[in-house]
Amino acid sequence: MSRRHLPYRRPVLATFAAFAVLAGTAAAAPAVPAAPRITPVAATPLATLDDTYYQDALGKTGTQLKSALHSIISVQTKISYSQVWDALKNTDQDPANSSNVILLYTGRSEPKSDNGGAVGQWNREHVWAKSHGDFGTSTGPGTDIHHLRPEDVTVNSIRGNKDFDNGGTAVSGAAGNYTDSDSFEPRDAVKGDVARMILYMAVRYEGDDAFADLEPNDRVDNGSAPNIGRLSVLKQWSQEDPPDSFEERRNDVIFDQYQHNRNPFIDHPEWVEAIW
């Protein structure tokens, strides 16, 4: 099977564009409103983040960089699993239709209100499958919206807890996605998104907070072990599909309004190779 991949473009340090984010904070006890009021604010420039948020990571590589980033991004506000529903309605809002969200694997624009468990609806996809490390929907890795995305119920079930790799047969109803017995390949437009979410989880959850030490490896069929592969493929995907404006906005909204931490591989994609 031959599929064209996107060319690699070296990421450029640039100022983030201004995006719309939710007024208020999800750190408060009440659930996030189902139909939040969106107000535009300017994102923090990357140069400013480097001088403040990422200051302790700059100039490091390998295990030292991974450790520094873990310390930085572990400072976060946690939200409940029920709050995830409404958070995703903001983080994954369709830029062309504020009443809809964009589903991760299908790319379909779906009404925000059409969430649930029925066929044709969207639900909460754990990109790092929650059985890989057995964290379920526990507050922490189970509710971390840096790796939770809206997805069609049926396609979410097809992906299940499979590792990520190239190849397989086409997924019905989700053009550009492929799967076999032990792996799942997402569409080209979100391959890098998937890779950076997986690598975020590996840095954020290091086994020092009552949850398993999550680590990528270069195999598939990892079962319930706290691992997901294939690392070599995920690195390739991150290079071929650099962060786009949708992914960057999502990172800003999570940082500004919900968890108050960032996915460093969206801000600095070159850190993938620097660590792995």
Short mmCIF file of C-alpha atoms in Angstrom, two decimals:
data_model
loop_
_atom_site.label_atom_id
_atom_site.label_comp_id
_atom_site.label_asym_id
_atom_site.label_seq_id
_atom_site.Cartn_x
_atom_site.Cartn_y
_atom_site.Cartn_z
CA MET A 1 0.00 0.00 0.00
CA SER A 2 1.47 3.32 -1.00
CA ARG A 3 0.38 6.60 0.49
CA ARG A 4 1.88 10.03 -0.04
CA HIS A 5 3.25 11.68 3.08
CA LEU A 6 3.67 15.37 3.73
CA PRO A 7 7.21 16.80 3.33
CA TYR A 8 9.17 17.65 6.42
CA ARG A 9 9.49 21.32 7.24
CA ARG A 10 11.87 22.45 9.99
CA PRO A 11 9.77 24.31 12.57
CA VAL A 12 10.36 28.05 12.78
CA LEU A 13 10.28 29.89 16.10
CA ALA A 14 7.54 32.40 15.63
CA THR A 15 4.95 34.35 17.50
CA PHE A 16 1.74 32.47 18.09
CA ALA A 17 -1.32 33.88 16.31
CA ALA A 18 -4.21 35.29 18.31
CA PHE A 19 -6.87 32.72 19.02
CA ALA A 20 -10.32 32.55 20.64
CA VAL A 21 -10.36 31.03 24.10
CA LEU A 22 -12.90 30.42 26.81
CA ALA A 23 -13.53 33.17 29.35
CA GLY A 24 -13.08 31.85 32.84
CA THR A 25 -11.19 28.82 34.13
CA ALA A 26 -12.00 25.14 34.27
CA ALA A 27 -10.04 24.84 37.48
CA ALA A 28 -13.10 25.99 39.40
CA ALA A 29 -15.25 23.34 41.03
CA PRO A 30 -18.35 23.66 38.75
CA ALA A 31 -18.32 21.92 35.40
CA VAL A 32 -17.31 23.97 32.36
CA PRO A 33 -20.40 25.50 30.70
CA ALA A 34 -21.75 23.49 27.77
CA ALA A 35 -21.88 26.54 25.50
CA PRO A 36 -19.03 28.79 26.67
CA ARG A 37 -18.68 32.38 25.63
CA ILE A 38 -15.57 32.71 23.51
CA THR A 39 -13.49 35.88 23.63
CA PRO A 40 -10.33 36.55 21.63
CA VAL A 41 -7.03 36.99 23.47
CA ALA A 42 -3.46 37.15 22.25
CA ALA A 43 -1.37 34.03 22.79
CA THR A 44 1.94 34.32 24.59
CA PRO A 45 4.83 34.68 22.08
CA LEU A 46 7.23 31.75 22.01
CA ALA A 47 10.15 34.00 22.84
CA THR A 48 8.35 35.01 26.03
CA LEU A 49 7.62 31.37 26.87
CA ASP A 50 11.30 30.55 26.41
CA ASP A 51 12.23 33.35 28.80
CA THR A 52 9.72 32.19 31.40
CA TYR A 53 7.92 28.85 31.05
CA TYR A 54 10.70 26.90 29.30
CA GLN A 55 13.64 28.74 30.86
CA ASP A 56 14.93 25.70 32.79
CA ALA A 57 14.83 23.44 29.70
CA LEU A 58 16.75 25.57 27.23
CA GLY A 59 20.16 24.28 26.23
CA LYS A 60 19.51 20.75 27.48
CA THR A 61 19.23 17.49 25.52
CA GLY A 62 18.49 13.83 26.20
CA THR A 63 17.51 12.76 29.72
CA GLN A 64 18.33 16.20 31.14
CA LEU A 65 15.87 17.86 28.76
CA LYS A 66 13.20 15.22 29.45
CA SER A 67 13.61 15.69 33.21
CA ALA A 68 13.46 19.48 32.95
CA LEU A 69 10.32 19.37 30.82
CA HIS A 70 8.70 16.88 33.21
CA SER A 71 9.22 19.30 36.09
CA ILE A 72 7.78 22.16 34.05
CA ILE A 73 4.65 20.52 32.62
CA SER A 74 3.79 18.57 35.79
CA VAL A 75 2.64 21.84 37.34
CA GLN A 76 -0.95 21.77 36.12
CA THR A 77 -4.59 22.08 37.09
CA LYS A 78 -6.48 18.80 36.79
CA ILE A 79 -10.05 18.59 35.56
CA SER A 80 -12.65 15.86 36.04
CA TYR A 81 -13.66 13.38 33.36
CA SER A 82 -17.10 14.98 33.12
CA GLN A 83 -15.49 18.39 32.53
CA VAL A 84 -13.57 16.91 29.60
CA TRP A 85 -16.76 16.91 27.49
CA ASP A 86 -17.09 20.67 27.58
CA ALA A 87 -13.36 21.37 27.45
CA LEU A 88 -13.13 19.48 24.14
CA LYS A 89 -15.96 21.59 22.75
CA ASN A 90 -13.61 24.54 23.10
CA THR A 91 -10.17 23.04 22.41
CA ASP A 92 -11.32 21.25 19.25
CA GLN A 93 -13.78 23.81 17.94
CA ASP A 94 -14.17 23.91 14.16
CA PRO A 95 -12.52 27.15 12.98
CA ALA A 96 -15.19 27.44 10.28
CA ASN A 97 -18.20 26.68 12.50
CA SER A 98 -18.19 27.58 16.20
CA SER A 99 -21.10 25.20 16.84
CA ASN A 100 -19.02 22.17 15.82
CA VAL A 101 -15.90 20.26 16.78
CA ILE A 102 -13.41 18.58 14.44
CA LEU A 103 -13.06 14.84 15.03
CA LEU A 104 -9.46 13.64 15.22
CA TYR A 105 -9.33 10.62 12.93
CA THR A 106 -12.23 11.24 10.58
CA GLY A 107 -11.66 15.00 10.27
CA ARG A 108 -15.43 15.38 10.23
CA SER A 109 -17.04 18.54 11.60
CA GLU A 110 -19.67 17.42 14.10
CA PRO A 111 -22.11 19.45 16.25
CA LYS A 112 -20.78 20.00 19.75
CA SER A 113 -24.10 18.88 21.16
CA ASP A 114 -23.92 15.50 19.39
CA ASN A 115 -21.69 13.91 22.00
CA GLY A 116 -22.42 10.61 23.72
CA GLY A 117 -22.12 6.89 23.12
CA ALA A 118 -24.47 6.21 20.22
CA VAL A 119 -23.42 5.34 16.67
CA GLY A 120 -22.86 8.56 14.72
CA GLN A 121 -22.06 10.59 17.83
CA TRP A 122 -18.63 11.63 19.10
CA ASN A 123 -16.98 10.63 22.35
CA ARG A 124 -13.67 11.07 24.18
CA GLU A 125 -10.71 9.33 22.57
CA HIS A 126 -7.68 8.61 24.77
CA VAL A 127 -4.85 8.88 22.24
CA TRP A 128 -2.56 7.22 24.77
CA ALA A 129 -4.92 4.27 25.26
CA LYS A 130 -6.00 4.23 28.90
CA SER A 131 -5.35 0.48 29.22
CA HIS A 132 -1.64 1.06 28.45
CA GLY A 133 -0.67 1.70 32.05
CA ASP A 134 -4.15 0.93 33.40
CA PHE A 135 -5.01 4.50 34.41
CA GLY A 136 -8.59 4.39 33.10
CA THR A 137 -10.42 7.68 33.49
CA SER A 138 -8.68 8.64 36.72
CA THR A 139 -8.12 12.35 37.26
CA GLY A 140 -4.62 12.82 35.91
CA PRO A 141 -3.63 10.82 32.81
CA GLY A 142 -7.22 9.69 32.31
CA THR A 143 -8.47 13.28 32.10
CA ASP A 144 -5.45 15.04 30.60
CA ILE A 145 -6.89 16.92 27.62
CA HIS A 146 -3.50 17.21 25.95
CA HIS A 147 -4.19 13.66 24.70
CA LEU A 148 -8.00 13.52 24.79
CA ARG A 149 -9.72 14.33 21.51
CA PRO A 150 -13.27 14.16 20.08
CA GLU A 151 -13.80 11.14 17.82
CA ASP A 152 -16.60 9.27 16.10
CA VAL A 153 -17.86 6.53 18.42
CA THR A 154 -17.41 3.74 15.88
CA VAL A 155 -13.95 4.83 14.75
CA ASN A 156 -12.88 5.22 18.38
CA SER A 157 -13.94 1.62 18.96
CA ILE A 158 -12.01 0.45 15.88
CA ARG A 159 -8.85 2.13 17.15
CA GLY A 160 -9.48 0.65 20.60
CA ASN A 161 -6.19 0.35 22.49
CA LYS A 162 -4.01 -0.42 19.48
CA ASP A 163 -0.51 0.95 19.17
CA PHE A 164 0.41 3.28 16.30
CA ASP A 165 2.20 2.09 13.17
CA ASN A 166 2.02 2.33 9.38
CA GLY A 167 -0.09 -0.09 7.40
CA GLY A 168 -3.26 -2.12 7.52
CA THR A 169 -6.57 -1.96 5.71
CA ALA A 170 -8.67 1.16 5.22
CA VAL A 171 -10.96 2.12 8.10
CA SER A 172 -14.56 2.34 6.93
CA GLY A 173 -15.99 5.84 7.37
CA ALA A 174 -12.58 7.36 8.14
CA ALA A 175 -10.74 8.03 4.90
CA GLY A 176 -6.94 7.97 5.16
CA ASN A 177 -6.88 5.83 8.33
CA TYR A 178 -5.66 2.22 8.33
CA THR A 179 -5.67 -0.56 10.86
CA ASP A 180 -4.72 -4.17 11.44
CA SER A 181 -4.88 -6.52 14.42
CA ASP A 182 -2.38 -4.64 16.57
CA SER A 183 -1.89 -1.12 15.19
CA PHE A 184 -3.63 1.98 13.87
CA GLU A 185 -2.44 4.54 11.33
CA PRO A 186 -4.21 7.94 11.45
CA ARG A 187 -4.76 10.18 8.45
CA ASP A 188 -1.75 12.20 7.27
CA ALA A 189 -3.10 15.54 8.53
CA VAL A 190 -2.97 14.44 12.19
CA LYS A 191 -0.04 12.02 12.26
CA GLY A 192 2.17 14.62 13.91
CA ASP A 193 -0.60 15.57 16.34
CA VAL A 194 -0.82 11.94 17.47
CA ALA A 195 2.95 11.65 17.85
CA ARG A 196 3.28 14.82 19.90
CA MET A 197 0.38 13.82 22.18
CA ILE A 198 1.99 10.44 22.85
CA LEU A 199 5.39 12.01 23.58
CA TYR A 200 3.79 14.63 25.85
CA MET A 201 2.31 11.80 27.92
CA ALA A 202 5.70 10.08 28.13
CA VAL A 203 7.28 13.23 29.57
CA ARG A 204 4.39 14.25 31.83
CA TYR A 205 3.83 10.86 33.50
CA GLU A 206 7.10 9.47 34.82
CA GLY A 207 5.79 7.26 37.62
CA ASP A 208 6.27 9.79 40.43
CA ASP A 209 2.59 10.64 41.01
CA ALA A 210 0.93 7.26 41.79
CA PHE A 211 0.48 6.52 38.08
CA ALA A 212 2.58 4.29 35.85
CA ASP A 213 5.74 5.52 34.14
CA LEU A 214 4.51 5.94 30.55
CA GLU A 215 7.15 5.36 27.88
CA PRO A 216 7.06 4.90 24.10
CA ASN A 217 8.87 1.91 22.63
CA ASP A 218 9.50 0.53 19.17
CA ARG A 219 7.02 -2.33 19.19
CA VAL A 220 3.29 -2.89 18.87
CA ASP A 221 0.87 -5.15 20.76
CA ASN A 222 1.97 -3.67 24.10
CA GLY A 223 -1.22 -4.80 25.82
CA SER A 224 -1.65 -3.35 29.31
CA ALA A 225 2.04 -2.45 29.71
CA PRO A 226 2.61 1.32 30.19
CA ASN A 227 4.10 1.58 26.70
CA ILE A 228 2.95 2.59 23.21
CA GLY A 229 4.77 2.18 19.92
CA ARG A 230 6.20 2.46 17.47
CA LEU A 231 8.54 5.20 18.57
CA SER A 232 10.46 5.25 15.27
CA VAL A 233 7.20 5.75 13.37
CA LEU A 234 5.96 8.42 15.78
CA LYS A 235 9.20 10.35 15.30
CA GLN A 236 8.78 10.11 11.54
CA TRP A 237 5.19 11.34 11.79
CA SER A 238 6.22 14.30 13.93
CA GLN A 239 8.71 15.36 11.25
CA GLU A 240 6.36 14.83 8.31
CA ASP A 241 3.42 16.66 9.91
CA PRO A 242 4.66 19.74 11.85
CA PRO A 243 2.29 21.64 14.17
CA ASP A 244 -0.41 23.60 12.39
CA SER A 245 -2.60 26.48 13.58
CA PHE A 246 -5.32 24.14 14.90
CA GLU A 247 -2.83 22.26 17.09
CA GLU A 248 -1.16 25.48 18.25
CA ARG A 249 -4.50 27.07 19.19
CA ARG A 250 -5.42 23.92 21.09
CA ASN A 251 -2.19 24.12 23.10
CA ASP A 252 -2.86 27.77 23.93
CA VAL A 253 -6.44 27.14 25.07
CA ILE A 254 -5.39 24.27 27.35
CA PHE A 255 -2.64 26.44 28.81
CA ASP A 256 -4.72 29.59 29.26
CA GLN A 257 -8.05 28.18 30.38
CA TYR A 258 -7.84 24.61 31.62
CA GLN A 259 -4.70 22.80 32.74
CA HIS A 260 -2.25 25.72 32.62
CA ASN A 261 0.49 23.51 31.22
CA ARG A 262 1.69 23.06 27.66
CA ASN A 263 2.68 20.32 25.23
CA PRO A 264 6.34 21.28 24.68
CA PHE A 265 6.58 19.33 21.41
CA ILE A 266 4.06 21.68 19.80
CA ASP A 267 6.10 24.72 20.85
CA HIS A 268 9.47 23.08 20.13
CA PRO A 269 9.05 20.11 17.73
CA GLU A 270 12.83 19.81 17.52
CA TRP A 271 12.83 18.55 21.12
CA VAL A 272 11.44 15.20 19.90
CA GLU A 273 14.78 14.38 18.28
CA ALA A 274 16.69 16.01 21.13
CA ILE A 275 15.20 13.51 23.60
CA TRP A 276 14.62 10.39 21.50
#
